[in-house]
mmCIF file of C-alpha atoms in Angstrom:
data_model
loop_
_atom_site.group_PDB
_atom_site.id
_atom_site.type_symbol
_atom_site.label_atom_id
_atom_site.label_comp_id
_atom_site.label_asym_id
_atom_site.label_seq_id
_atom_site.Cartn_x
_atom_site.Cartn_y
_atom_site.Cartn_z
ATOM 1 C CA MET A 30 -22.897 22.853 -30.691
ATOM 2 C CA ALA A 31 -19.223 23.684 -30.256
ATOM 3 C CA SER A 32 -19.513 23.402 -26.525
ATOM 4 C CA GLY A 33 -21.005 19.925 -26.831
ATOM 5 C CA SER A 34 -18.157 18.572 -28.947
ATOM 6 C CA ASN A 35 -15.442 19.978 -26.676
ATOM 7 C CA SER A 36 -16.988 18.927 -23.390
ATOM 8 C CA ILE A 37 -15.636 15.800 -21.790
ATOM 9 C CA SER A 38 -17.947 13.564 -19.844
ATOM 10 C CA SER A 39 -17.207 12.750 -16.237
ATOM 11 C CA GLU A 40 -17.032 9.090 -17.217
ATOM 12 C CA THR A 41 -14.210 9.837 -19.677
ATOM 13 C CA LEU A 42 -12.335 11.934 -17.104
ATOM 14 C CA GLY A 43 -12.680 9.146 -14.556
ATOM 15 C CA LYS A 44 -11.340 6.551 -16.989
ATOM 16 C CA GLU A 45 -8.370 8.759 -17.971
ATOM 17 C CA SER A 46 -7.575 9.383 -14.314
ATOM 18 C CA GLU A 47 -7.631 5.634 -13.700
ATOM 19 C CA ILE A 48 -5.284 5.034 -16.650
ATOM 20 C CA PHE A 49 -2.857 7.720 -15.432
ATOM 21 C CA ASP A 50 -2.798 6.190 -11.962
ATOM 22 C CA ARG A 51 -2.021 2.760 -13.398
ATOM 23 C CA LEU A 52 0.696 4.091 -15.708
ATOM 24 C CA PHE A 53 2.596 5.769 -12.896
ATOM 25 C CA GLU A 54 2.197 3.052 -10.324
ATOM 26 C CA LEU A 55 5.624 1.666 -9.505
ATOM 27 C CA ASP A 56 5.891 -2.082 -9.625
ATOM 28 C CA ARG A 57 8.587 -4.199 -8.006
ATOM 29 C CA GLU A 58 10.825 -3.999 -11.083
ATOM 30 C CA ASP A 59 10.647 -0.187 -11.169
ATOM 31 C CA VAL A 60 11.458 0.116 -7.473
ATOM 32 C CA GLY A 61 14.377 -2.295 -7.874
ATOM 33 C CA TRP A 62 15.793 -0.251 -10.752
ATOM 34 C CA ILE A 63 15.452 2.976 -8.748
ATOM 35 C CA LYS A 64 17.178 1.477 -5.703
ATOM 36 C CA ARG A 65 20.014 0.129 -7.870
ATOM 37 C CA HIS A 66 20.435 3.558 -9.465
ATOM 38 C CA ILE A 67 20.542 5.213 -6.030
ATOM 39 C CA GLY A 68 22.990 2.519 -4.883
ATOM 40 C CA ASP A 69 25.273 3.276 -7.836
ATOM 41 C CA HIS A 70 25.434 6.941 -6.828
ATOM 42 C CA ILE A 71 26.094 6.059 -3.178
ATOM 43 C CA ALA A 72 28.848 3.628 -4.226
ATOM 44 C CA ALA A 73 30.466 6.393 -6.298
ATOM 45 C CA CYS A 74 30.135 8.756 -3.319
ATOM 46 C CA LYS A 75 31.868 6.221 -1.046
ATOM 47 C CA ALA A 76 34.625 5.719 -3.617
ATOM 48 C CA TYR A 77 35.330 9.453 -3.740
ATOM 49 C CA LEU A 78 35.326 9.605 0.072
ATOM 50 C CA SER A 79 37.765 6.706 0.395
ATOM 51 C CA GLU A 80 40.375 8.357 -1.828
ATOM 52 C CA ARG A 81 43.277 10.063 -0.095
ATOM 53 C CA PRO A 82 42.738 12.958 -0.020
ATOM 54 C CA PRO A 83 38.964 12.607 -0.252
ATOM 55 C CA ARG A 84 37.264 14.253 -3.216
ATOM 56 C CA TRP A 85 34.542 16.015 -1.248
ATOM 57 C CA ARG A 86 32.861 17.904 -4.098
ATOM 58 C CA GLU A 87 32.544 14.855 -6.338
ATOM 59 C CA ALA A 88 31.250 12.770 -3.426
ATOM 60 C CA LEU A 89 28.740 15.504 -2.599
ATOM 61 C CA ARG A 90 27.570 15.626 -6.212
ATOM 62 C CA GLU A 91 26.933 11.866 -6.214
ATOM 63 C CA ALA A 92 25.121 11.949 -2.856
ATOM 64 C CA GLU A 93 22.948 14.850 -3.997
ATOM 65 C CA GLU A 94 22.097 12.993 -7.210
ATOM 66 C CA ALA A 95 21.017 9.961 -5.169
ATOM 67 C CA SER A 96 18.960 12.253 -2.929
ATOM 68 C CA ILE A 97 17.233 13.868 -5.908
ATOM 69 C CA ILE A 98 16.234 10.458 -7.270
ATOM 70 C CA ALA A 99 14.937 9.330 -3.864
ATOM 71 C CA PHE A 100 12.978 12.568 -3.433
ATOM 72 C CA ALA A 101 11.508 12.381 -6.940
ATOM 73 C CA GLU A 102 10.323 8.828 -6.341
ATOM 74 C CA GLY A 103 8.881 9.605 -2.901
ATOM 75 C CA MET A 104 11.386 7.438 -1.039
ATOM 76 C CA GLY A 105 11.705 9.632 2.052
ATOM 77 C CA ASN A 106 13.128 6.857 4.219
ATOM 78 C CA ILE A 107 16.041 6.395 1.809
ATOM 79 C CA GLU A 108 16.492 10.126 1.308
ATOM 80 C CA SER A 109 16.931 10.713 5.048
ATOM 81 C CA LYS A 110 19.722 8.112 5.086
ATOM 82 C CA ILE A 111 21.399 9.772 2.093
ATOM 83 C CA ASN A 112 21.391 13.021 4.091
ATOM 84 C CA PHE A 113 24.079 11.452 6.281
ATOM 85 C CA TYR A 114 26.428 11.177 3.286
ATOM 86 C CA ILE A 115 25.649 14.756 2.259
ATOM 87 C CA ALA A 116 26.345 15.993 5.805
ATOM 88 C CA HIS A 117 29.640 14.114 5.874
ATOM 89 C CA CYS A 118 30.714 15.770 2.607
ATOM 90 C CA TYR A 119 29.827 19.238 3.869
ATOM 91 C CA ARG A 120 31.690 18.502 7.102
ATOM 92 C CA GLY A 121 34.778 17.515 5.123
ATOM 93 C CA MET A 122 34.620 20.803 3.237
ATOM 94 C CA GLY A 123 34.267 22.750 6.497
ATOM 95 C CA MET A 124 30.761 23.965 5.620
ATOM 96 C CA TRP A 125 29.297 23.547 9.100
ATOM 97 C CA GLN A 126 25.923 25.204 8.556
ATOM 98 C CA GLN A 127 25.026 22.778 5.779
ATOM 99 C CA ALA A 128 26.626 19.854 7.628
ATOM 100 C CA HIS A 129 24.554 20.549 10.729
ATOM 101 C CA LYS A 130 21.359 20.947 8.677
ATOM 102 C CA PHE A 131 21.851 17.580 6.975
ATOM 103 C CA TYR A 132 22.972 15.770 10.158
ATOM 104 C CA MET A 133 19.744 16.969 11.779
ATOM 105 C CA ALA A 134 17.731 15.602 8.818
ATOM 106 C CA SER A 135 19.573 12.252 8.834
ATOM 107 C CA THR A 136 18.391 8.910 10.064
ATOM 108 C CA VAL A 137 20.601 5.961 10.892
ATOM 109 C CA ASP A 138 20.108 2.453 12.233
ATOM 110 C CA SER A 139 19.342 2.181 15.938
ATOM 111 C CA GLN A 140 22.859 0.909 16.670
ATOM 112 C CA ASP A 141 24.346 4.166 15.311
ATOM 113 C CA ILE A 142 21.974 6.678 16.925
ATOM 114 C CA TYR A 143 24.437 7.829 19.605
ATOM 115 C CA TRP A 144 27.089 8.306 16.947
ATOM 116 C CA LEU A 145 24.691 10.494 14.941
ATOM 117 C CA GLN A 146 23.766 12.477 18.053
ATOM 118 C CA GLY A 147 27.457 13.093 18.702
ATOM 119 C CA LEU A 148 27.954 14.304 15.131
ATOM 120 C CA GLN A 149 24.908 16.556 15.437
ATOM 121 C CA ALA A 150 26.322 18.082 18.620
ATOM 122 C CA PHE A 151 29.796 18.379 17.106
ATOM 123 C CA SER A 152 28.501 20.131 13.982
ATOM 124 C CA ARG A 153 26.370 22.447 16.137
ATOM 125 C CA GLN A 154 29.449 23.284 18.198
ATOM 126 C CA LYS A 155 31.469 24.049 15.065
ATOM 127 C CA LEU A 156 28.616 26.133 13.658
ATOM 128 C CA GLU A 157 28.298 28.116 16.882
ATOM 129 C CA GLY A 158 32.069 28.550 16.923
ATOM 130 C CA GLN A 159 31.961 30.086 13.450
ATOM 131 C CA ARG A 160 29.261 32.509 14.555
ATOM 132 C CA ASN A 161 30.894 33.437 17.857
ATOM 133 C CA PRO A 162 34.715 33.327 18.090
ATOM 134 C CA GLU A 163 34.574 33.109 21.902
ATOM 135 C CA LEU A 164 32.748 29.802 21.643
ATOM 136 C CA ARG A 165 35.574 28.309 19.612
ATOM 137 C CA ARG A 166 37.495 27.803 22.830
ATOM 138 C CA LYS A 167 34.552 26.244 24.662
ATOM 139 C CA MET A 168 33.178 22.779 24.273
ATOM 140 C CA SER A 169 29.455 22.095 23.952
ATOM 141 C CA PRO A 170 27.989 20.995 27.320
ATOM 142 C CA ASP A 171 26.572 17.837 25.730
ATOM 143 C CA PHE A 172 29.715 16.851 23.842
ATOM 144 C CA THR A 173 32.928 16.552 25.847
ATOM 145 C CA THR A 174 36.196 14.675 25.875
ATOM 146 C CA ARG A 175 37.835 12.820 28.715
ATOM 147 C CA THR A 176 41.502 12.019 28.731
ATOM 148 C CA THR A 177 42.991 9.142 30.657
ATOM 149 C CA SER A 178 46.534 7.863 30.592
ATOM 150 C CA GLN A 179 45.497 5.383 27.888
ATOM 151 C CA ALA A 180 43.162 7.240 25.551
ATOM 152 C CA THR A 181 40.969 10.221 24.786
ATOM 153 C CA TYR A 182 37.281 9.312 24.772
ATOM 154 C CA PHE A 183 34.557 11.336 23.144
ATOM 155 C CA GLU A 184 31.470 11.497 25.320
ATOM 156 C CA TYR A 185 27.971 12.568 24.362
ATOM 157 C CA LYS A 186 25.473 13.138 27.193
ATOM 158 C CA GLY A 187 27.202 10.688 29.495
ATOM 159 C CA ARG A 188 27.705 7.919 26.911
ATOM 160 C CA PHE A 189 31.205 7.133 25.724
ATOM 161 C CA SER A 190 31.707 6.321 22.091
ATOM 162 C CA SER A 191 33.622 3.237 21.103
ATOM 163 C CA MET A 192 36.110 5.461 19.279
ATOM 164 C CA GLN A 193 39.368 6.028 21.091
ATOM 165 C CA LEU A 194 42.411 8.004 20.068
ATOM 166 C CA TYR A 195 45.314 6.221 21.677
ATOM 167 C CA LYS A 196 48.178 8.162 23.140
ATOM 168 C CA SER A 197 51.813 7.116 23.151
ATOM 169 C CA GLY A 198 52.681 3.461 22.809
ATOM 170 C CA CYS A 199 50.501 2.760 19.788
ATOM 171 C CA SER A 200 52.289 2.581 16.466
ATOM 172 C CA LYS A 201 49.386 1.857 14.129
ATOM 173 C CA LYS A 202 46.913 4.374 12.766
ATOM 174 C CA ILE A 203 43.501 4.382 14.398
ATOM 175 C CA PRO A 204 40.362 4.919 12.274
ATOM 176 C CA THR A 205 38.138 7.692 13.580
ATOM 177 C CA TRP A 206 35.241 9.806 12.412
ATOM 178 C CA LEU A 207 33.578 8.134 9.426
ATOM 179 C CA GLY A 208 36.627 6.516 7.955
ATOM 180 C CA ARG A 209 39.149 9.284 8.453
ATOM 181 C CA VAL A 210 42.432 8.054 9.846
ATOM 182 C CA VAL A 211 44.598 9.884 12.353
ATOM 183 C CA SER A 212 48.032 9.113 13.653
ATOM 184 C CA PRO A 213 48.399 8.344 17.342
ATOM 185 C CA MET A 214 48.375 11.449 19.508
ATOM 186 C CA ARG A 215 51.603 12.603 21.073
ATOM 187 C CA VAL A 216 51.583 13.617 24.732
#
């Protein structure tokens, strides 16, 4: 008798399962709220990165919070884009192993793919340089620089980036890697 009162029919289990599925189904409003919340964290991350000097740890905390939300909600396509911000923060802190890991897990728009590949190669070079001091003096075979009388170009697998560090004769500051600014190089 006790077993009969505690047993749950398959019909009841099926109905409960259906209710649970409906309760946790995200509608357009839920997805919009989640994306806004992620956007708020990314905006805070960008604000910390734009300060001079950048506040790397705070920016990293905000990017990781956005990543956690994206992961929890199953938004892998957004999470892989957030990885780029996380990698940038680790790079700024000189933590090349983590930077390389997150650059490799990043996705960007098609127009920025060569830039990402250059950053992946650069972080790999820095990581290898930390592991082997002799490699610090060598440049990765895929990632090289070429210097002309006008500028230094960064090249990745035969493709020049649009970034140039101008030599003498340029008085303004030139933006470079992800918003960092450098003064013109002296010859």
